[in-house]
Coordinates of C-alpha atoms and ligand atoms in Angstrom, one line a residue:
M1 CA 152.1 117.3 46.3
T2 CA 154.7 118.6 48.8
K3 CA 153.6 120.0 52.1
I4 CA 155.0 122.9 54.1
Q5 CA 154.5 123.0 57.8
F6 CA 154.7 126.6 59.2
E7 CA 153.7 127.8 62.7
N8 CA 151.6 124.6 63.4
Q9 CA 149.7 124.8 60.0
S10 CA 150.2 122.6 57.0
Y11 CA 150.1 124.0 53.4
S12 CA 150.1 122.2 50.1
V13 CA 152.6 123.6 47.6
K14 CA 151.4 123.6 44.0
S15 CA 153.6 122.3 41.2
G16 CA 156.3 124.9 40.3
E17 CA 155.3 127.2 43.2
S18 CA 157.9 128.5 45.7
V19 CA 157.5 128.2 49.5
L20 CA 157.0 131.9 49.7
D21 CA 154.3 132.1 47.0
C22 CA 152.5 129.2 48.7
L23 CA 152.5 131.0 52.1
I24 CA 151.4 134.3 50.4
R25 CA 148.6 132.5 48.5
E26 CA 147.4 131.0 51.8
G27 CA 147.2 134.5 53.4
V28 CA 150.1 133.9 55.8
A29 CA 151.7 137.2 56.9
V30 CA 155.4 136.8 56.0
E31 CA 158.1 139.4 55.1
Y32 CA 159.4 139.5 51.5
G33 CA 160.9 141.9 49.0
C34 CA 162.3 141.1 45.5
K35 CA 160.9 137.6 45.4
S36 CA 164.0 136.5 43.3
G37 CA 166.7 135.6 45.9
G38 CA 168.4 139.0 45.9
C39 CA 167.2 141.0 48.9
Q40 CA 167.0 138.1 51.3
S41 CA 164.3 139.8 53.3
C42 CA 162.1 136.6 53.2
K43 CA 164.9 134.4 54.8
M44 CA 163.6 131.5 56.9
E45 CA 164.9 128.5 58.8
V46 CA 164.3 124.9 57.9
V47 CA 163.2 122.9 61.0
S48 CA 162.9 119.6 59.3
G49 CA 163.4 118.5 55.7
V50 CA 166.1 119.6 53.2
P51 CA 166.0 122.9 51.4
T52 CA 166.9 123.0 47.7
E53 CA 170.6 123.8 47.0
Q54 CA 169.6 126.9 45.0
S55 CA 167.6 128.3 47.9
Q56 CA 170.8 128.5 50.0
S57 CA 173.1 129.7 47.2
G58 CA 173.3 133.3 48.2
L59 CA 173.8 132.7 51.9
D60 CA 177.0 132.6 53.9
D61 CA 178.3 129.4 55.6
S62 CA 177.0 130.3 59.1
E63 CA 173.6 130.9 57.7
K64 CA 173.6 127.6 55.9
A65 CA 174.8 125.9 59.1
Q66 CA 171.8 127.3 60.9
N67 CA 169.6 125.9 58.1
Y68 CA 168.5 129.2 56.7
F69 CA 167.2 129.3 53.2
L70 CA 165.4 131.7 50.9
P71 CA 161.7 130.6 50.5
C72 CA 161.2 132.8 47.4
I73 CA 163.5 130.6 45.3
C74 CA 162.8 127.3 47.0
M75 CA 160.5 125.0 44.9
P76 CA 160.4 122.2 47.5
E77 CA 161.3 118.7 46.4
Q78 CA 160.1 117.1 49.7
D79 CA 157.9 118.0 52.7
M80 CA 159.5 120.6 54.9
E81 CA 158.8 122.3 58.2
V82 CA 159.9 125.9 58.2
A83 CA 160.0 128.8 60.7
R84 CA 160.8 132.5 60.8
P85 CA 164.5 133.0 61.4
G86 CA 165.5 132.6 65.0
A87 CA 162.0 131.4 66.1
D88 CA 163.2 127.9 66.7
A89 CA 166.3 129.0 68.6
V90 CA 164.1 131.1 70.9
N91 CA 161.9 128.1 71.5
K92 CA 164.5 125.3 71.7
L93 CA 166.1 124.5 75.0
E94 CA 168.9 122.1 75.8
T95 CA 168.5 119.6 78.6
E96 CA 169.9 116.4 80.0
V97 CA 168.4 112.9 79.9
L98 CA 168.2 111.8 83.6
A99 CA 166.7 108.3 83.3
L100 CA 165.2 105.9 80.8
T101 CA 162.8 103.1 81.9
M102 CA 160.7 100.7 79.8
L103 CA 157.0 100.8 81.0
N104 CA 156.1 97.9 78.7
H105 CA 157.6 96.3 75.6
E106 CA 157.2 99.4 73.5
V107 CA 156.7 102.4 75.8
L108 CA 159.7 104.2 77.1
R109 CA 159.6 106.6 80.1
I110 CA 162.1 109.4 79.7
R111 CA 162.9 111.7 82.5
L112 CA 164.6 114.9 81.5
Q113 CA 166.2 117.6 83.7
R114 CA 163.6 120.3 83.9
P115 CA 165.3 123.5 82.6
D116 CA 165.3 126.5 85.0
N117 CA 162.1 128.5 84.8
Y118 CA 160.5 125.9 82.6
D119 CA 156.8 126.6 83.1
Y120 CA 154.1 124.1 82.1
F121 CA 150.8 122.5 83.1
P122 CA 150.9 118.7 83.4
G123 CA 149.1 117.3 80.3
Q124 CA 150.6 119.9 78.0
F125 CA 153.1 118.7 75.4
L126 CA 156.6 119.7 74.3
N127 CA 158.5 119.0 71.1
L128 CA 161.4 116.6 71.5
Y129 CA 164.0 117.0 68.7
N130 CA 166.2 114.2 67.4
P131 CA 169.8 114.9 66.3
D132 CA 168.6 115.9 62.8
G133 CA 166.4 118.6 64.3
I134 CA 163.2 116.7 63.6
G135 CA 160.7 117.4 66.4
R136 CA 157.7 115.5 67.6
A137 CA 155.1 116.3 70.3
Y138 CA 155.1 114.4 73.5
S139 CA 152.8 114.9 76.4
I140 CA 154.1 115.8 79.9
A141 CA 153.2 113.3 82.6
S142 CA 155.2 114.9 85.4
Q143 CA 154.1 117.5 88.0
A144 CA 154.7 121.2 88.2
E145 CA 156.7 120.8 91.5
E146 CA 158.9 117.9 90.2
S147 CA 162.5 118.7 89.1
F148 CA 162.2 116.5 86.0
L149 CA 160.0 116.4 82.9
E150 CA 158.5 112.9 82.3
L151 CA 157.5 111.7 78.8
H152 CA 156.1 108.3 77.7
I153 CA 157.2 107.5 74.2
R154 CA 155.8 104.6 72.3
H155 CA 158.2 103.1 69.7
V156 CA 156.7 103.6 66.3
P157 CA 158.4 101.3 63.8
N158 CA 160.7 103.4 61.6
G159 CA 159.7 106.4 63.7
K160 CA 162.2 109.2 63.2
V161 CA 161.9 110.5 66.8
S162 CA 160.3 107.7 68.8
G163 CA 162.7 105.2 67.0
W164 CA 165.8 107.3 67.9
A165 CA 164.5 107.8 71.5
N166 CA 163.8 104.1 72.0
T167 CA 167.0 102.8 70.5
Q168 CA 169.7 105.4 70.9
L169 CA 169.1 107.7 73.7
K170 CA 171.1 107.2 76.9
A171 CA 171.1 108.7 80.4
G172 CA 173.4 111.7 80.4
D173 CA 172.7 112.7 76.7
Q174 CA 171.8 116.3 75.9
V175 CA 168.6 116.8 73.9
S176 CA 166.7 119.7 72.6
I177 CA 163.1 120.4 73.6
S178 CA 160.6 123.2 73.0
Q179 CA 158.6 125.1 75.5
A180 CA 155.4 123.4 76.6
A181 CA 152.2 124.1 74.7
G182 CA 148.6 122.9 74.4
D183 CA 145.4 123.4 76.3
C184 CA 144.7 119.9 77.6
F185 CA 145.3 120.3 81.3
Y186 CA 143.6 120.7 84.7
T187 CA 142.2 124.1 85.7
P188 CA 141.2 124.6 89.3
G189 CA 138.1 126.4 90.4
N190 CA 135.4 123.7 90.2
P191 CA 136.6 121.1 92.7
E192 CA 133.3 119.2 92.9
Q193 CA 133.0 118.6 89.2
P194 CA 133.1 115.0 88.1
L195 CA 136.0 114.3 85.7
L196 CA 136.0 111.6 82.9
M197 CA 139.4 110.7 81.4
I198 CA 139.7 108.4 78.4
G199 CA 143.0 107.5 76.8
T200 CA 144.5 105.0 74.5
G201 CA 148.2 103.8 74.6
T202 CA 150.5 106.7 75.7
G203 CA 147.4 108.8 76.0
L204 CA 147.9 107.8 79.6
A205 CA 150.9 110.2 79.8
P206 CA 148.8 113.4 79.8
L207 CA 146.0 111.9 81.8
F208 CA 148.4 110.7 84.5
G209 CA 149.8 114.3 84.7
I210 CA 146.3 115.8 84.7
L211 CA 145.0 113.3 87.3
R212 CA 147.8 114.0 89.8
D213 CA 147.5 117.8 89.2
A214 CA 143.8 117.6 90.0
L215 CA 144.5 115.7 93.2
R216 CA 147.2 118.1 94.1
H217 CA 144.6 120.9 93.8
N218 CA 142.4 118.9 96.1
H219 CA 139.8 118.0 93.5
R220 CA 136.9 116.4 95.4
G221 CA 134.6 115.3 92.5
E222 CA 134.8 111.8 91.2
I223 CA 137.6 111.1 88.7
H224 CA 137.0 108.1 86.4
L225 CA 140.0 107.1 84.2
Y226 CA 139.6 104.6 81.3
H227 CA 142.8 103.5 79.7
G228 CA 142.6 101.3 76.7
S229 CA 144.7 99.2 74.3
S230 CA 143.9 96.8 71.6
V231 CA 146.0 94.1 73.3
I232 CA 146.8 93.4 76.9
E233 CA 150.6 94.1 76.3
G234 CA 149.8 97.6 75.3
L235 CA 148.6 98.6 78.8
Y236 CA 151.2 99.9 81.3
M237 CA 151.4 101.3 84.8
V238 CA 148.4 99.1 85.7
E239 CA 149.6 98.3 89.2
E240 CA 150.6 101.9 89.9
M241 CA 147.1 103.1 88.9
R242 CA 145.4 100.4 90.9
V243 CA 147.3 101.4 94.0
M244 CA 146.2 105.0 93.4
A245 CA 142.6 103.9 93.0
D246 CA 142.8 102.0 96.3
E247 CA 144.3 104.9 98.1
V248 CA 142.3 107.8 96.7
E249 CA 138.6 107.7 97.6
N250 CA 137.4 109.7 94.6
F251 CA 139.6 108.1 91.9
F252 CA 138.4 105.1 89.8
Y253 CA 140.5 103.3 87.2
Y254 CA 139.4 101.0 84.4
P255 CA 142.1 99.2 82.3
C256 CA 140.4 98.1 79.1
V257 CA 141.5 95.8 76.3
G258 CA 139.9 95.1 72.9
Q259 CA 140.1 91.3 73.4
D260 CA 137.4 88.9 74.4
S261 CA 139.5 86.9 76.9
V262 CA 141.1 89.1 79.5
P263 CA 142.6 88.4 83.0
K264 CA 140.8 89.3 86.2
G265 CA 140.7 93.0 86.9
I266 CA 140.9 94.0 83.2
F267 CA 137.8 95.0 81.2
S268 CA 137.1 93.5 77.8
G269 CA 136.1 96.1 75.1
R270 CA 137.0 99.5 73.9
E271 CA 137.7 102.1 76.6
N272 CA 135.5 104.8 75.1
Q273 CA 132.5 102.5 74.7
K274 CA 132.8 101.3 78.3
A275 CA 133.2 104.8 79.6
L276 CA 130.1 106.0 77.7
A277 CA 128.0 103.0 78.8
D278 CA 129.1 103.2 82.4
R279 CA 128.7 107.0 82.9
G280 CA 125.5 107.7 80.9
D281 CA 124.5 111.3 81.2
L282 CA 127.5 113.5 81.2
S283 CA 125.8 116.8 81.9
G284 CA 128.1 118.8 84.2
W285 CA 131.1 116.6 83.6
R286 CA 134.5 117.7 82.5
V287 CA 136.0 115.3 79.9
Y288 CA 139.7 114.7 78.9
L289 CA 140.4 112.6 75.8
C290 CA 144.0 111.7 74.7
G291 CA 145.6 109.4 72.3
H292 CA 144.5 107.7 69.1
E293 CA 143.2 110.4 66.7
E294 CA 140.0 108.5 65.6
M295 CA 139.1 107.6 69.2
V296 CA 139.5 111.2 70.4
T297 CA 137.5 112.7 67.6
S298 CA 134.6 110.3 67.7
T299 CA 134.5 110.3 71.5
K300 CA 134.5 114.1 71.6
E301 CA 131.3 114.1 69.6
K302 CA 129.7 111.3 71.7
T303 CA 130.5 112.9 75.0
F304 CA 129.0 116.1 73.7
L305 CA 125.9 114.3 72.7
A306 CA 125.8 112.6 76.1
G307 CA 125.5 116.1 77.7
A308 CA 129.1 117.4 78.3
S309 CA 129.4 121.1 77.4
L310 CA 131.9 121.7 74.6
N311 CA 133.8 124.1 76.9
D312 CA 134.3 121.2 79.3
I313 CA 135.8 118.8 76.7
Y314 CA 139.6 118.9 76.5
S315 CA 141.3 116.7 73.9
D316 CA 144.7 115.9 72.5
P317 CA 144.5 113.7 69.4
F318 CA 148.0 112.2 68.8
I319 CA 148.1 113.3 65.2
S320 CA 151.2 112.0 63.3
V321 CA 153.0 114.7 61.4
A322 CA 154.4 112.0 59.0
A323 CA 151.0 110.6 58.3
Ligands
FAD401 C1 149.7 116.8 71.0 C2 150.4 115.5 70.7 C3 150.8 114.8 71.8 C4 151.5 113.6 71.7 N1 151.9 112.9 72.8 C5 152.5 111.7 72.6 C6 153.0 111.0 73.8 O1 152.9 111.4 74.9 N2 153.6 109.8 73.5 C7 153.8 109.2 72.3 O2 154.3 108.1 72.1 N3 153.3 109.9 71.2 C8 152.8 111.1 71.3 N4 152.4 111.8 70.2 C9 152.7 111.3 68.8 C10 154.1 111.8 68.5 O3 154.2 113.2 68.3 C11 154.7 111.2 67.1 O4 153.7 111.4 66.1 C12 155.0 109.7 67.2 O5 155.9 109.5 68.3 C13 155.6 109.2 65.9 O6 156.7 110.0 65.6 P1 158.0 109.4 64.9 O7 158.9 110.6 64.5 O8 158.6 108.4 65.8 O9 157.4 108.7 63.6 P2 157.4 109.3 62.1 O10 158.8 109.3 61.6 O11 156.6 110.6 62.2 O12 156.5 108.2 61.4 C14 157.1 106.9 61.0 C15 156.0 106.1 60.3 O13 155.1 105.7 61.2 C16 153.8 106.1 60.9 N5 153.2 106.5 62.2 C17 153.4 107.6 62.9 N6 152.7 107.6 64.1 C18 152.0 106.4 64.0 C19 151.1 105.8 64.9 N7 150.7 106.4 66.1 N8 150.6 104.6 64.6 C20 151.0 104.0 63.5 N9 151.8 104.5 62.6 C21 152.3 105.7 62.9 C22 154.0 107.3 60.0 O14 152.9 107.5 59.1 C23 155.2 106.9 59.2 O15 154.9 106.1 58.2 C24 151.7 113.1 70.4 C25 151.2 113.8 69.3 C26 150.6 115.0 69.4 C27 150.1 115.8 68.2

């Protein structure tokens, strides 16, 4: 069954059904008229995937070049992400790649020129688009006052966006990004509240952003950050985090690896299990969970059961669109 991605929701298209009929059946408010390719009032834009030839047959060349298509006569042959016409153009911004650095064997740090008036909270995510217009979410590790946007991108084998970023992107290249979105970020107003941060892999990117934002806002409560990986090579920025933990009195850092034998200073075991065992009662705590989907979902429940209020649990599961 093919899937349609529209305004951050995914819909399954029934056999023989058009994209438009699928959206209408699902109760999505979309414009339409004749439903037979004549009036063009349902025209939409393809963000990723390929529209059927027939669904572009009545359109002029400039519309086809902008990936417009008619959802009423499009029986999709593959998964597609679609948007209202122009929605993407409004949201997409061009910017320059300033610098690329490997943080470990598979995590690339990308610094992008921050476009003028680009507002965000550290820990939110943006979509980075490859040259085919396929976008993926990446969390923002940089700070609001910095002139660049920092992303940490793990190379997923055969990944359309992470693969391109890790193998083809160069400093000086122009790339498209979206505006920032998401609600996993620091909110000032309760500076004494203890913070628990748990992340796997590049889940460190949002946590690094949130951590520094909290410190910038003079957060005085204890901040405990557990960063985990299944293997030691999957950790990164270990030294940088240790230095911060040495320098900042209320910050504590726990690098964890799911292996029995680990070097000194690294903890053996899963980051979430250690965090829950170490911290015990989480009443009054604020919790941030980022990275592996299963870790985030299960830990959300466990931190709630350990006393954290649901309003105080912020999470970003790194859900794969392709999966
Ligand atoms: C809110 C949010 C924030 C995110 N932040 C980050 C971030 O800061 N850094 C980061 O690196 N990623 C982050 N991600 C994940 C990212 O958006 C992509 O899913 C990831 O980079 C893979 O995209 P791709 O195009 O390279 O691979 P795709 O082309 O989508 O997938 C290629 C193949 O790999 C499989 N696959 C995809 N992801 C994984 C995975 N994690 N493990 C194993 N197999 C996989 C797919 O099923 C597919 O078979 C975030 C996701 C979300 C939803």
